[in-house]
Amino acid sequence: MQERAEIRSKYWLALFLVAAYTVPFAVGIYTENVFFDLQWLADLTTVILNGIMQGGVYAMFAVGLTLIFGVMRIINVAHGELVMLGAYLTWMFFFYVGIDPLLALFITLPIAFCIGLLIQKLLLNAVVGGPELTPLLITFGLGLTIIHIVEAIFTTDYRTIPYAPDALQLTETIAVSKSKIISFVMAAFISLSVFFFLKVHRIGKAIRATAQNADVAMVCGINIFHIYMITSGLAAALAVAGGALVSIQFGFNPETGVLYTLQAFAIIVLGGRGHYIGALIGGVMLAVIESLISFMIPNGTAMVEIASYGMMVFVLLIRPRGLMGPKEN
Amino acid sequence: MAETEIALDIQNLKKYFGGIKAVDGCTFQVPKGQISGLIGPNGSGKTTTFNLLTGVLDADSGEVLYNGENIVGLKPYEVFNRGISRTFQITRIYREMTVFENMLSASSMKMPVREARERAEQLMEFVTLTKLRGEYGGNLSYGQQKLLEFARALMTDPELILLDEPAAGVNRTLLNNLLDHIHHLQEDQGKTILIVEHDMNVIMNHCEKVFVLDYGVKIAEGLPEDIQKNEDVIEAYFGHR
């Protein structure tokens, strides 16, 4: 019985995703935004490519969120604020010190790792394994605090970093902006590094062991509180790296972190909570549908957030474990 | 009789769960370099005692002296790093990791990687799991999981090994293998082993000393043949005659 329900939910999820990808096209045809000529197809290809590039960056910071959830079962709603903080750190190094946003990663990532370590040690280590609401509220408060501090220092004005604004012509009609390509390559590199770290390095193995069963990890001599701190440090570094990479593409202000938290949650719900590869796939899928919406639906840019909300709600209703998550007990 | 050395000195250990006195002032000394058995009827507090000894549960009061140090209140990984290792009644392995990764997960961070790998290879050979080194933990049979958990418990070369029902759910051949390994550890390497077990054949034929718990208190200790005749023990298991 259970297996049949399991298979059925898989088909429903597939159906939902197909429908979700069809909606922008349907609306586009209805509002006469879809043209069946070569130029339009080239534009569509450009949009999808841009979406995939964007997805790589989303996926990277979503992986940070999924790591924290997978290892500690903590729902960290301050994750997007760390993305925003990463954007501001990069901006500061760019304008005050004059460091290239990508080179600045060498400085911002260690800083981020330490921030994550401290957050874990001071705020979260004491409440891991307890009722889920406590860490959730703590991270909620932390997120608001970060927003208000950044607001106090930088005001609510939008900032941008002018970086590699020109586009790369793939063919005569298809072009992808260089900053997107650079971001995607960096995101892929960082995500893969973390993946191999988890797979091969013994601390990575200890992190996976703790995620699978913290009680066993403890009787196998793993100091899980150290592991929690390293995990949080890694997650913060992924968030800040995400912030650096979005800062060279989009404007940001202290409030933008909220949207990134939401996107990250939509991604890990779709990919499967706590699942690494799932988060990567989910990231790309969400970003592609977002770009399709803004491309074909009139006034679509203002509606992309619906994609995140809708994705999260429907996946939770249809198949709570998402694409690749573990079975619910 | 000459005094044997004490590996683990348990003094007046207590653990209550609400009104239930799971372990209620338990006192006994585990002799060093021997195989001892801990028995008792269901719910007599054997597994709770194990959990208290390994830091999985915090004791309400009492002391456990190991090498002169009170280990009550230490975290499980701190107990483990002092040389006390254990297995569980229901095996606890990482189901989504390979046999080899399961083995490596129990190596201390201080142990050099190469040494850890070599030791993992040796131990897998020791419990005949080498062929399955790349198999995921969740795909092993229950008996193989027990062997894996046992081998994993030996990764850091612990002095004291606590085994919680090693015979449960294991077929005869595998059980005899396991018991051979346990004897080998005790005779050749001088390890101390404490076994919780329901299978009386295992206890009576393989343990040098037996402790009997009932309602969280030690009611008897001694040689297996004496325990079999002990009136208190018979009453605890079968009630009044």
Coordinates of C-alpha atoms in Angstrom, one line a residue:
Chain A
M1 CA 0.0 0.0 0.0
Q2 CA 2.7 2.4 1.1
E3 CA 4.8 1.7 -1.9
R4 CA 1.9 2.4 -4.2
A5 CA 1.3 5.8 -2.5
E6 CA 5.0 6.4 -2.9
I7 CA 4.9 5.8 -6.6
R8 CA 1.7 7.7 -7.1
S9 CA 3.2 10.8 -5.3
K10 CA 6.2 10.6 -7.7
Y11 CA 3.9 10.7 -10.7
W12 CA 1.9 13.6 -9.2
L13 CA 5.1 15.5 -8.6
A14 CA 6.2 14.9 -12.2
L15 CA 2.8 16.1 -13.4
F16 CA 2.9 19.1 -11.2
L17 CA 6.4 20.1 -12.5
V18 CA 5.3 19.6 -16.1
A19 CA 2.2 21.8 -15.4
A20 CA 4.4 24.4 -13.7
Y21 CA 6.6 24.7 -16.7
T22 CA 3.7 24.8 -19.1
V23 CA 1.9 27.7 -17.3
P24 CA 4.3 30.4 -18.5
F25 CA 4.0 29.2 -22.1
A26 CA 0.2 29.1 -21.8
V27 CA 0.0 32.5 -20.4
G28 CA 2.5 33.7 -22.9
I29 CA 0.4 32.4 -25.8
Y30 CA -2.8 33.8 -24.3
T31 CA -1.3 37.3 -23.9
E32 CA 0.4 37.1 -27.3
N33 CA 3.9 37.2 -25.9
V34 CA 4.9 34.0 -27.7
F35 CA 6.0 34.2 -31.3
F36 CA 6.9 31.2 -33.3
D37 CA 9.9 32.6 -35.1
L38 CA 13.6 32.1 -34.9
Q39 CA 14.3 35.3 -33.0
W40 CA 11.8 34.3 -30.3
L41 CA 13.4 30.8 -30.1
A42 CA 16.8 32.4 -29.7
D43 CA 15.5 34.6 -27.0
L44 CA 13.9 31.6 -25.2
T45 CA 17.2 29.8 -25.4
T46 CA 19.0 32.8 -23.9
V47 CA 16.5 33.0 -21.1
I48 CA 16.8 29.3 -20.3
L49 CA 20.6 29.4 -20.3
N50 CA 20.5 32.5 -18.1
G51 CA 18.2 30.6 -15.8
I52 CA 20.5 27.6 -15.6
M53 CA 23.4 29.9 -14.8
Q54 CA 21.3 31.6 -12.1
G55 CA 20.3 28.2 -10.8
G56 CA 23.9 27.3 -10.0
V57 CA 24.2 30.2 -7.6
Y58 CA 20.8 29.5 -6.0
A59 CA 21.8 25.9 -5.6
M60 CA 25.0 26.8 -3.9
F61 CA 23.5 28.7 -1.1
A62 CA 20.6 26.3 -0.8
V63 CA 23.1 23.6 -0.2
G64 CA 24.2 25.5 2.9
L65 CA 20.7 25.5 4.2
T66 CA 20.2 21.8 3.4
L67 CA 23.5 21.0 5.2
I68 CA 22.3 22.7 8.4
F69 CA 19.0 21.0 8.2
G70 CA 20.4 17.6 7.4
V71 CA 23.0 17.6 10.1
M72 CA 21.2 19.3 12.9
R73 CA 17.5 19.3 11.9
I74 CA 17.6 23.1 12.4
I75 CA 15.4 25.3 10.2
N76 CA 17.7 28.3 9.7
V77 CA 15.6 31.2 8.6
A78 CA 18.6 33.6 8.8
H79 CA 20.3 31.9 5.9
G80 CA 19.2 34.5 3.3
E81 CA 20.5 37.3 5.6
L82 CA 23.9 35.7 5.4
V83 CA 23.6 35.8 1.6
M84 CA 22.7 39.5 1.9
L85 CA 25.7 40.0 4.3
G86 CA 27.9 38.4 1.8
A87 CA 26.8 40.9 -0.9
Y88 CA 27.6 43.8 1.5
L89 CA 30.9 42.4 2.5
T90 CA 31.9 42.0 -1.2
W91 CA 30.6 45.5 -1.9
M92 CA 32.7 47.0 0.9
F93 CA 35.8 45.3 -0.3
F94 CA 35.1 46.4 -3.8
F95 CA 34.4 50.1 -3.0
Y96 CA 36.6 50.8 0.0
V97 CA 39.6 48.6 -0.6
G98 CA 39.3 48.1 -4.4
I99 CA 39.4 44.3 -4.4
D100 CA 37.9 42.4 -7.3
P101 CA 34.6 40.7 -6.1
L102 CA 35.9 37.2 -6.9
L103 CA 39.3 37.7 -5.3
A104 CA 37.5 39.1 -2.3
L105 CA 36.1 35.6 -1.8
F106 CA 39.5 34.6 -0.4
I107 CA 38.9 37.1 2.5
T108 CA 35.1 36.9 2.8
L109 CA 34.8 33.1 2.9
P110 CA 37.1 32.7 6.0
I111 CA 35.2 35.6 7.7
A112 CA 31.9 33.8 6.9
F113 CA 33.2 30.5 8.2
C114 CA 34.1 32.2 11.5
I115 CA 30.7 33.9 11.7
G116 CA 29.0 30.6 11.2
L117 CA 31.2 29.0 13.8
L118 CA 30.3 31.7 16.3
I119 CA 26.6 31.6 15.6
Q120 CA 26.6 27.9 16.2
K121 CA 28.7 28.1 19.4
L122 CA 27.0 31.0 21.0
L123 CA 23.4 30.6 19.9
L124 CA 22.6 27.1 18.5
N125 CA 24.8 24.4 20.1
A126 CA 22.7 24.6 23.3
V127 CA 19.4 24.0 21.6
V128 CA 20.3 21.3 18.9
G129 CA 18.2 18.2 19.4
G130 CA 15.6 20.0 21.5
P131 CA 12.2 21.2 20.3
E132 CA 12.4 22.4 16.7
L133 CA 10.7 25.7 17.5
T134 CA 13.5 27.0 19.7
P135 CA 16.3 27.2 17.1
L136 CA 13.8 28.4 14.5
L137 CA 12.9 31.4 16.7
I138 CA 16.5 32.0 17.5
T139 CA 17.5 32.1 13.8
F140 CA 14.4 34.3 13.1
G141 CA 15.6 36.8 15.7
L142 CA 19.1 36.6 14.4
G143 CA 17.9 37.3 10.9
L144 CA 16.0 40.4 11.9
T145 CA 19.0 41.6 13.9
I146 CA 21.3 41.3 10.9
I147 CA 18.8 43.2 8.7
H148 CA 18.5 46.1 11.2
I149 CA 22.3 46.3 11.8
V150 CA 23.0 46.4 8.1
E151 CA 20.2 49.0 7.6
A152 CA 21.6 51.2 10.4
I153 CA 25.0 51.1 8.7
F154 CA 24.2 51.2 5.0
T155 CA 20.6 52.5 4.9
T156 CA 17.9 50.8 2.8
D157 CA 19.3 52.1 -0.5
Y158 CA 19.9 49.6 -3.3
R159 CA 23.6 49.0 -4.0
T160 CA 25.2 47.4 -7.1
I161 CA 28.6 46.3 -8.1
P162 CA 29.5 47.1 -11.8
Y163 CA 31.2 43.9 -12.9
A164 CA 31.7 42.3 -16.3
P165 CA 28.6 43.9 -17.7
D166 CA 29.1 42.8 -21.3
A167 CA 27.7 39.6 -22.8
L168 CA 29.2 36.7 -24.5
Q169 CA 27.8 36.1 -28.0
L170 CA 27.3 32.3 -28.3
T171 CA 25.7 32.6 -31.8
E172 CA 24.5 35.7 -33.6
T173 CA 21.3 35.8 -31.6
I174 CA 22.1 34.0 -28.4
A175 CA 24.1 35.9 -25.7
V176 CA 24.7 35.2 -22.1
S177 CA 26.0 37.9 -19.7
K178 CA 29.6 37.4 -18.6
S179 CA 28.9 38.0 -15.0
K180 CA 26.4 35.2 -15.0
I181 CA 28.9 32.8 -16.6
I182 CA 31.5 33.7 -14.1
S183 CA 29.1 33.3 -11.2
F184 CA 27.9 29.9 -12.5
V185 CA 31.5 28.6 -12.9
M186 CA 32.4 29.8 -9.4
A187 CA 29.3 28.3 -7.9
A188 CA 29.8 25.0 -9.6
F189 CA 33.4 24.9 -8.4
I190 CA 32.5 25.8 -4.8
S191 CA 29.6 23.3 -4.7
L192 CA 31.7 20.5 -6.1
S193 CA 34.5 21.3 -3.6
V194 CA 32.1 21.0 -0.7
F195 CA 30.6 17.8 -2.2
F196 CA 34.1 16.2 -2.5
F197 CA 35.0 17.4 1.0
L198 CA 31.9 15.7 2.4
K199 CA 32.5 12.6 0.4
V200 CA 36.3 12.1 0.8
H201 CA 37.7 14.1 3.8
R202 CA 37.4 12.4 7.2
I203 CA 35.8 15.6 8.7
G204 CA 33.3 15.4 5.8
K205 CA 32.6 11.8 6.6
A206 CA 32.1 12.7 10.2
I207 CA 29.6 15.4 9.1
R208 CA 27.7 12.8 7.1
A209 CA 27.9 10.3 10.0
T210 CA 26.5 12.9 12.4
A211 CA 23.7 13.7 9.9
Q212 CA 22.8 10.1 9.6
N213 CA 22.7 9.4 13.3
A214 CA 24.2 11.7 15.9
D215 CA 23.8 9.2 18.7
V216 CA 25.9 6.6 16.9
A217 CA 28.4 9.3 15.9
M218 CA 28.9 10.1 19.6
V219 CA 29.6 6.5 20.6
C220 CA 32.0 6.3 17.7
G221 CA 34.0 9.1 19.3
I222 CA 32.9 12.0 17.1
N223 CA 32.6 15.3 19.1
I224 CA 29.3 16.2 17.4
F225 CA 29.4 19.8 18.8
H226 CA 32.6 20.4 16.9
I227 CA 30.9 18.9 13.8
Y228 CA 27.9 21.2 14.3
M229 CA 30.2 24.2 14.4
I230 CA 32.1 23.2 11.2
T231 CA 28.8 22.5 9.5
S232 CA 27.5 26.0 10.4
G233 CA 30.8 27.5 9.3
L234 CA 30.5 25.8 5.9
A235 CA 26.9 26.7 5.5
A236 CA 27.7 30.4 6.3
A237 CA 30.6 30.3 3.8
L238 CA 28.2 28.9 1.1
A239 CA 25.7 31.6 1.8
V240 CA 28.3 34.4 1.7
A241 CA 29.7 33.0 -1.5
G242 CA 26.2 33.1 -2.9
G243 CA 25.9 36.7 -1.8
A244 CA 29.1 37.6 -3.5
L245 CA 28.0 36.0 -6.7
V246 CA 24.5 37.6 -6.8
S247 CA 26.0 41.0 -5.9
I248 CA 27.8 41.2 -9.2
Q249 CA 24.5 40.5 -11.1
F250 CA 21.7 42.2 -9.1
G251 CA 21.2 45.2 -6.9
F252 CA 20.7 44.5 -3.2
N253 CA 19.5 46.1 -0.1
P254 CA 19.2 44.9 3.5
E255 CA 15.7 43.4 2.8
T256 CA 16.7 41.2 -0.2
G257 CA 17.9 38.4 2.2
V258 CA 14.3 37.5 2.9
L259 CA 13.7 36.5 -0.7
Y260 CA 16.9 34.4 -0.8
T261 CA 15.8 32.5 2.4
L262 CA 12.5 31.8 0.7
Q263 CA 14.2 30.6 -2.5
A264 CA 16.5 28.4 -0.6
F265 CA 13.6 26.8 1.2
A266 CA 11.7 26.3 -2.0
I267 CA 14.8 24.6 -3.5
I268 CA 15.4 22.2 -0.6
V269 CA 11.8 21.3 -0.4
L270 CA 11.8 20.5 -4.1
G271 CA 15.1 18.7 -4.0
G272 CA 14.4 16.8 -0.8
R273 CA 15.3 18.1 2.7
G274 CA 18.9 17.4 3.6
H275 CA 19.8 16.0 0.2
Y276 CA 22.8 17.5 -1.5
I277 CA 22.3 16.6 -5.1
G278 CA 18.6 17.3 -4.7
A279 CA 19.4 20.9 -3.8
L280 CA 21.6 21.3 -6.9
I281 CA 18.8 20.0 -9.2
G282 CA 16.2 22.0 -7.3
G283 CA 18.2 25.2 -7.6
V284 CA 18.5 24.9 -11.4
M285 CA 14.8 24.0 -11.8
L286 CA 13.6 26.9 -9.7
A287 CA 15.8 29.4 -11.5
V288 CA 14.7 28.2 -14.9
I289 CA 11.0 28.5 -14.1
E290 CA 11.6 32.0 -12.7
S291 CA 13.2 33.2 -15.9
L292 CA 10.4 31.6 -18.0
I293 CA 7.9 33.5 -15.9
S294 CA 9.6 36.9 -16.3
F295 CA 10.2 36.2 -20.0
M296 CA 6.7 35.3 -21.1
I297 CA 4.2 36.6 -18.5
P298 CA 3.4 40.3 -18.8
N299 CA 4.8 42.1 -15.7
G300 CA 6.4 38.7 -14.9
T301 CA 9.4 40.1 -13.1
A302 CA 7.1 41.1 -10.3
M303 CA 5.6 37.7 -10.2
V304 CA 8.7 35.5 -9.9
E305 CA 8.3 35.2 -6.2
I306 CA 5.1 33.3 -6.8
A307 CA 7.3 30.5 -8.3
S308 CA 9.1 30.0 -5.1
Y309 CA 5.9 30.1 -2.9
G310 CA 3.9 28.0 -5.2
M311 CA 6.7 25.4 -5.7
M312 CA 7.2 25.1 -1.9
V313 CA 3.5 24.8 -1.1
F314 CA 2.6 22.3 -3.8
V315 CA 5.6 20.1 -3.4
L316 CA 4.9 19.9 0.4
L317 CA 1.3 18.9 -0.4
I318 CA 2.0 16.4 -3.2
R319 CA 5.2 14.8 -2.0
P320 CA 6.8 16.1 1.2
R321 CA 10.1 14.4 0.6
G322 CA 10.6 16.2 -2.7
L323 CA 12.6 14.8 -5.6
M324 CA 15.3 12.9 -3.7
G325 CA 14.7 13.4 0.1
P326 CA 14.7 10.5 2.6
K327 CA 11.4 8.7 3.4
E328 CA 9.3 10.3 6.1
N329 CA 9.0 7.9 9.1
Chain B
M1 CA 41.9 -16.2 45.9
A2 CA 44.2 -13.6 44.5
E3 CA 42.6 -10.2 44.0
T4 CA 42.0 -9.5 40.3
E5 CA 42.4 -6.1 38.9
I6 CA 39.3 -4.0 38.5
A7 CA 38.6 -2.5 35.0
L8 CA 35.4 -0.7 35.9
D9 CA 34.3 0.1 39.4
I10 CA 30.5 0.9 39.5
Q11 CA 29.4 2.5 42.8
N12 CA 25.7 3.0 43.7
L13 CA 24.7 4.0 40.2
K14 CA 21.1 5.4 39.9
K15 CA 18.8 6.4 37.1
Y16 CA 15.1 7.1 37.5
F17 CA 12.7 7.8 34.6
G18 CA 10.0 9.7 36.4
G19 CA 8.7 7.2 39.0
I20 CA 10.4 4.2 37.3
K21 CA 13.6 3.2 39.0
A22 CA 15.5 1.8 36.0
V23 CA 18.8 1.5 37.8
D24 CA 18.5 1.9 41.6
G25 CA 21.8 1.9 43.4
C26 CA 23.7 -0.6 41.3
T27 CA 27.2 -1.6 42.6
F28 CA 29.6 -4.0 41.0
Q29 CA 33.2 -4.3 39.8
V30 CA 34.1 -5.6 36.4
P31 CA 37.3 -7.6 36.5
K32 CA 40.1 -6.6 34.1
G33 CA 41.1 -8.9 31.3
Q34 CA 38.1 -11.2 31.6
I35 CA 34.8 -11.8 29.8
S36 CA 32.0 -10.9 32.2
G37 CA 28.3 -11.2 31.7
L38 CA 25.4 -9.0 32.8
I39 CA 22.1 -10.7 32.9
G40 CA 18.6 -10.2 34.4
P41 CA 15.0 -10.5 33.4
N42 CA 13.4 -8.0 30.9
G43 CA 13.3 -4.5 32.3
S44 CA 15.9 -5.2 35.0
G45 CA 18.1 -2.3 33.9
K46 CA 20.8 -4.0 31.9
T47 CA 20.7 -1.7 28.8
T48 CA 20.1 1.4 31.0
T49 CA 23.3 0.4 32.9
F50 CA 25.2 0.2 29.6
N51 CA 23.8 3.6 28.5
L52 CA 25.0 5.1 31.8
L53 CA 28.4 3.5 31.5
T54 CA 28.9 5.0 28.0
G55 CA 27.5 8.4 28.6
V56 CA 24.5 7.9 26.3
L57 CA 22.4 8.6 29.4
D58 CA 23.3 10.9 32.3
A59 CA 23.2 9.1 35.7
D60 CA 21.2 10.7 38.5
S61 CA 23.8 9.8 41.0
G62 CA 26.6 7.3 41.6
E63 CA 30.1 6.9 40.3
V64 CA 31.8 4.8 37.6
L65 CA 35.6 4.7 38.1
Y66 CA 37.7 3.8 35.1
N67 CA 41.4 4.0 35.5
G68 CA 40.8 6.0 38.7
E69 CA 38.7 8.6 37.0
N70 CA 34.9 9.1 37.5
I71 CA 33.4 8.9 34.0
V72 CA 29.8 9.7 35.0
G73 CA 28.7 12.9 33.3
L74 CA 31.1 12.6 30.4
K75 CA 29.8 12.8 26.8
P76 CA 29.7 9.6 24.8
Y77 CA 32.6 10.7 22.6
E78 CA 34.7 11.5 25.7
V79 CA 34.0 8.0 27.2
F80 CA 34.9 6.5 23.8
N81 CA 38.1 8.4 23.6
R82 CA 39.1 7.0 27.0
G83 CA 39.1 3.5 25.6
I84 CA 35.5 2.3 26.2
S85 CA 33.7 1.1 23.1
R86 CA 30.2 -0.5 22.7
T87 CA 27.7 -2.1 20.4
F88 CA 23.9 -1.8 20.6
Q89 CA 21.1 -4.3 21.1
I90 CA 19.5 -3.2 17.9
T91 CA 22.5 -2.6 15.6
R92 CA 23.3 1.0 14.9
I93 CA 25.3 1.4 11.7
Y94 CA 25.2 4.1 9.1
R95 CA 22.9 2.6 6.5
E96 CA 23.8 5.1 3.8
M97 CA 27.5 4.6 4.1
T98 CA 29.7 1.8 2.9
V99 CA 31.1 -0.9 5.2
F100 CA 34.5 0.7 4.8
E101 CA 33.2 4.2 5.6
N102 CA 31.4 2.9 8.6
M103 CA 34.7 1.5 9.8
L104 CA 36.5 4.8 9.2
S105 CA 33.9 6.8 11.0
A106 CA 35.0 5.3 14.3
S107 CA 38.6 6.4 13.9
S108 CA 39.7 9.2 16.2
M109 CA 40.7 12.4 14.4
K110 CA 44.1 12.0 16.0
M111 CA 44.8 8.6 14.3
P112 CA 46.7 9.2 11.0
V113 CA 44.5 8.4 7.9
R114 CA 46.7 5.7 6.6
E115 CA 46.8 3.9 10.0
A116 CA 43.0 4.1 10.2
R117 CA 42.7 2.6 6.7
E118 CA 45.0 -0.2 7.5
R119 CA 43.3 -1.0 10.8
A120 CA 39.9 -0.9 9.0
E121 CA 41.2 -3.4 6.5
Q122 CA 42.6 -5.7 9.2
L123 CA 39.3 -5.6 11.2
M124 CA 37.2 -6.3 8.2
E125 CA 39.4 -9.3 7.5
F126 CA 39.0 -10.3 11.1
V127 CA 35.2 -10.4 10.9
T128 CA 35.2 -11.6 7.3
L129 CA 33.6 -8.5 5.8
T130 CA 36.4 -7.6 3.4
K131 CA 34.3 -8.8 0.4
L132 CA 31.5 -6.4 1.3
R133 CA 33.7 -3.3 1.9
G134 CA 32.0 -1.3 -0.8
E135 CA 28.4 -2.4 0.1
Y136 CA 26.1 0.1 1.8
G137 CA 25.4 -0.7 5.5
G138 CA 21.7 -0.8 4.8
N139 CA 22.1 -3.7 2.4
L140 CA 23.8 -6.0 4.8
S141 CA 22.0 -8.9 6.6
Y142 CA 21.3 -8.4 10.2
G143 CA 24.1 -10.7 11.3
Q144 CA 26.6 -8.9 9.0
Q145 CA 25.5 -5.6 10.5
K146 CA 26.3 -7.0 13.9
L147 CA 29.7 -8.0 12.8
L148 CA 30.3 -4.6 11.3
E149 CA 29.2 -2.9 14.5
F150 CA 31.5 -5.2 16.4
A151 CA 34.4 -4.5 14.2
R152 CA 33.7 -0.8 14.2
A153 CA 33.8 -0.9 18.0
L154 CA 37.4 -2.2 17.8
M155 CA 38.7 0.5 15.5
T156 CA 40.5 2.5 18.2
D157 CA 41.8 -0.6 20.0
P158 CA 39.7 0.0 23.1
E159 CA 40.6 -1.5 26.5
L160 CA 37.0 -2.2 27.5
I161 CA 34.3 -3.5 25.1
L162 CA 30.7 -3.5 26.0
L163 CA 28.5 -5.8 23.9
D164 CA 24.7 -5.4 24.1
E165 CA 23.0 -8.7 23.1
P166 CA 25.6 -9.8 20.5
A167 CA 23.7 -13.1 20.0
A168 CA 20.2 -11.7 19.3
G169 CA 19.1 -12.3 15.7
V170 CA 22.4 -13.9 14.7
N171 CA 22.6 -17.4 13.2
R172 CA 24.6 -20.1 14.9
T173 CA 27.6 -20.1 12.6
L174 CA 28.0 -16.3 12.7
L175 CA 27.5 -16.3 16.5
N176 CA 30.3 -18.9 16.9
N177 CA 32.5 -16.7 14.8
L178 CA 31.7 -13.7 16.9
L179 CA 32.4 -15.6 20.1
D180 CA 35.7 -16.8 18.7
H181 CA 36.6 -13.2 18.0
I182 CA 35.6 -12.2 21.5
H183 CA 37.7 -15.0 23.1
H184 CA 40.6 -14.0 20.8
L185 CA 40.4 -10.4 22.0
Q186 CA 40.4 -11.5 25.7
E187 CA 43.0 -14.2 25.5
D188 CA 45.5 -12.8 23.0
Q189 CA 45.1 -9.1 23.6
G190 CA 44.0 -8.9 27.3
K191 CA 40.9 -6.9 26.6
T192 CA 38.1 -6.6 29.1
I193 CA 34.7 -7.5 27.8
L194 CA 31.2 -7.1 29.4
I195 CA 28.3 -8.7 27.6
V196 CA 24.6 -8.2 28.2
E197 CA 22.9 -11.3 26.8
H198 CA 19.6 -13.2 27.0
D199 CA 21.1 -16.4 25.5
M200 CA 22.1 -18.3 28.6
N201 CA 24.3 -20.7 26.6
V202 CA 26.5 -17.8 25.7
I203 CA 26.6 -16.5 29.2
M204 CA 27.2 -19.9 30.9
N205 CA 29.8 -21.2 28.4
H206 CA 31.8 -18.1 27.7
C207 CA 31.8 -15.8 30.7
E208 CA 34.1 -16.1 33.6
K209 CA 32.0 -14.0 35.9
V210 CA 28.3 -13.2 35.9
F211 CA 26.4 -10.3 37.4
V212 CA 22.6 -10.5 37.8
L213 CA 20.4 -7.4 37.9
D214 CA 16.8 -7.3 39.0
Y215 CA 14.7 -4.1 39.4
G216 CA 17.9 -2.0 38.9
V217 CA 19.8 -3.6 41.7
K218 CA 22.6 -6.3 41.6
I219 CA 21.2 -9.3 43.3
A220 CA 24.0 -11.8 42.7
E221 CA 27.4 -12.2 41.2
G222 CA 29.8 -15.1 40.8
L223 CA 30.9 -18.0 38.6
P224 CA 28.3 -19.1 36.0
E225 CA 27.7 -22.5 37.7
D226 CA 27.1 -20.8 41.1
I227 CA 24.7 -18.3 39.5
Q228 CA 22.6 -21.1 38.0
K229 CA 22.0 -22.5 41.5
N230 CA 21.5 -19.1 43.3
E231 CA 18.0 -19.0 44.9
D232 CA 17.6 -15.2 44.4
V233 CA 18.4 -15.5 40.7
I234 CA 15.9 -18.3 40.2
E235 CA 13.3 -16.3 42.0
A236 CA 14.0 -13.2 39.9
Y237 CA 13.6 -15.2 36.7
F238 CA 10.7 -17.6 37.6
G239 CA 9.0 -16.1 40.7
H240 CA 8.3 -17.9 44.0
R241 CA 8.2 -21.6 43.9

